[in-house]
PDB file of C-alpha atoms in Angstrom:
ATOM      1  CA  LEU A  13      79.917 102.122 156.024  1.00  0.00           C
ATOM      2  CA  LYS A  14      80.860  98.509 155.989  1.00  0.00           C
ATOM      3  CA  GLU A  15      78.533  97.947 153.417  1.00  0.00           C
ATOM      4  CA  ARG A  16      79.902 100.691 151.212  1.00  0.00           C
ATOM      5  CA  LEU A  17      83.445  99.657 151.833  1.00  0.00           C
ATOM      6  CA  ARG A  18      82.566  95.986 150.683  1.00  0.00           C
ATOM      7  CA  LYS A  19      81.020  97.535 147.585  1.00  0.00           C
ATOM      8  CA  SER A  20      83.673  99.629 146.839  1.00  0.00           C
ATOM      9  CA  GLN A  21      86.349  96.977 146.905  1.00  0.00           C
ATOM     10  CA  GLU A  22      83.825  94.873 144.728  1.00  0.00           C
ATOM     11  CA  LYS A  23      84.196  97.527 142.017  1.00  0.00           C
ATOM     12  CA  GLU A  24      87.727  98.051 142.534  1.00  0.00           C
ATOM     13  CA  ARG A  25      88.456  94.337 142.002  1.00  0.00           C
ATOM     14  CA  ALA A  26      86.062  94.185 139.070  1.00  0.00           C
ATOM     15  CA  THR A  27      88.121  97.139 137.564  1.00  0.00           C
ATOM     16  CA  GLU A  28      91.277  95.703 138.307  1.00  0.00           C
ATOM     17  CA  LYS A  29      90.092  92.593 136.517  1.00  0.00           C
ATOM     18  CA  ARG A  30      88.990  94.142 133.315  1.00  0.00           C
ATOM     19  CA  VAL A  31      92.418  96.258 133.112  1.00  0.00           C
ATOM     20  CA  LYS A  32      93.946  93.225 133.511  1.00  0.00           C
ATOM     21  CA  ASP A  33      92.192  91.583 130.646  1.00  0.00           C
ATOM     22  CA  THR A  34      92.304  94.737 128.500  1.00  0.00           C
ATOM     23  CA  GLU A  35      95.951  94.627 128.998  1.00  0.00           C
ATOM     24  CA  GLY A  36      96.434  90.802 128.224  1.00  0.00           C
ATOM     25  CA  GLU A  37      94.274  91.671 124.691  1.00  0.00           C
ATOM     26  CA  LEU A  38      96.407  94.612 124.080  1.00  0.00           C
ATOM     27  CA  PHE A  39      99.760  92.475 124.541  1.00  0.00           C
ATOM     28  CA  ARG A  40      97.968  89.806 122.166  1.00  0.00           C
ATOM     29  CA  THR A  41      96.990  92.192 119.374  1.00  0.00           C
ATOM     30  CA  LYS A  42     100.628  93.771 119.521  1.00  0.00           C
ATOM     31  CA  PHE A  43     102.094  90.521 119.145  1.00  0.00           C
ATOM     32  CA  SER A  44      99.821  89.797 116.182  1.00  0.00           C
ATOM     33  CA  LEU A  45     100.744  92.771 114.545  1.00  0.00           C
ATOM     34  CA  GLN A  46     104.071  92.702 114.661  1.00  0.00           C
ATOM     35  CA  LYS A  47     103.750  88.806 113.476  1.00  0.00           C
ATOM     36  CA  LEU A  48     101.675  90.374 110.277  1.00  0.00           C
ATOM     37  CA  LYS A  49     104.383  93.100 109.780  1.00  0.00           C
ATOM     38  CA  LYS A  50     106.785  90.394 109.424  1.00  0.00           C
ATOM     39  CA  ILE A  51     104.756  88.434 107.040  1.00  0.00           C
ATOM     40  CA  SER A  52     103.939  91.193 105.254  1.00  0.00           C
ATOM     41  CA  GLU A  53     107.686  92.266 104.518  1.00  0.00           C
ATOM     42  CA  ALA A  54     108.435  89.242 103.941  1.00  0.00           C
ATOM     43  CA  ARG A  55     106.281  89.183 101.258  1.00  0.00           C
ATOM     44  CA  HIS A  56     106.747  92.368  99.798  1.00  0.00           C
ATOM     45  CA  LEU A  57     103.060  93.134 100.155  1.00  0.00           C
ATOM     46  CA  PRO A  58     103.538  96.994 100.847  1.00  0.00           C
ATOM     47  CA  GLU A  59     104.895  97.122  96.984  1.00  0.00           C
ATOM     48  CA  ARG A  60     101.948  94.711  95.976  1.00  0.00           C
ATOM     49  CA  ASP A  61      99.855  97.348  97.693  1.00  0.00           C
ATOM     50  CA  ASP A  62     101.151 100.467  96.065  1.00  0.00           C
ATOM     51  CA  LEU A  63     100.977  98.808  92.528  1.00  0.00           C
ATOM     52  CA  ALA A  64      97.310  98.372  93.327  1.00  0.00           C
ATOM     53  CA  LYS A  65      96.551 101.694  93.917  1.00  0.00           C
ATOM     54  CA  LYS A  66      98.629 102.888  91.197  1.00  0.00           C
ATOM     55  CA  LEU A  67      96.597 100.583  88.828  1.00  0.00           C
ATOM     56  CA  VAL A  68      93.337 101.857  90.190  1.00  0.00           C
ATOM     57  CA  SER A  69      94.207 105.532  89.701  1.00  0.00           C
ATOM     58  CA  ALA A  70      95.595 104.442  86.307  1.00  0.00           C
ATOM     59  CA  GLU A  71      92.198 102.703  85.312  1.00  0.00           C
ATOM     60  CA  LEU A  72      90.054 105.835  86.900  1.00  0.00           C
ATOM     61  CA  LYS A  73      92.250 107.959  84.618  1.00  0.00           C
ATOM     62  CA  LEU A  74      91.606 105.911  81.791  1.00  0.00           C
ATOM     63  CA  ASP A  75      87.759 105.806  82.392  1.00  0.00           C
ATOM     64  CA  ASP A  76      87.620 109.441  82.656  1.00  0.00           C
ATOM     65  CA  THR A  77      89.375 109.781  79.255  1.00  0.00           C
ATOM     66  CA  GLU A  78      86.948 107.482  77.739  1.00  0.00           C
ATOM     67  CA  ARG A  79      84.068 109.432  79.014  1.00  0.00           C
ATOM     68  CA  ARG A  80      85.330 112.523  77.659  1.00  0.00           C
TER      69      ARG A  80
END
């Protein structure tokens, strides 16, 4: 029983360490995401992305029209 208890406690400590490491990684990732969103908004990148999508769409329509 003592051996089982010891192994169980080791597993619990290992699990707690993994949870703590994962939470730390999640925090860092959320922080990076917020930072990148601020940069994106500051540089009007969403507008560029929308324009790039429209350009691709227009080019596809042009190609399709030329094929016909």
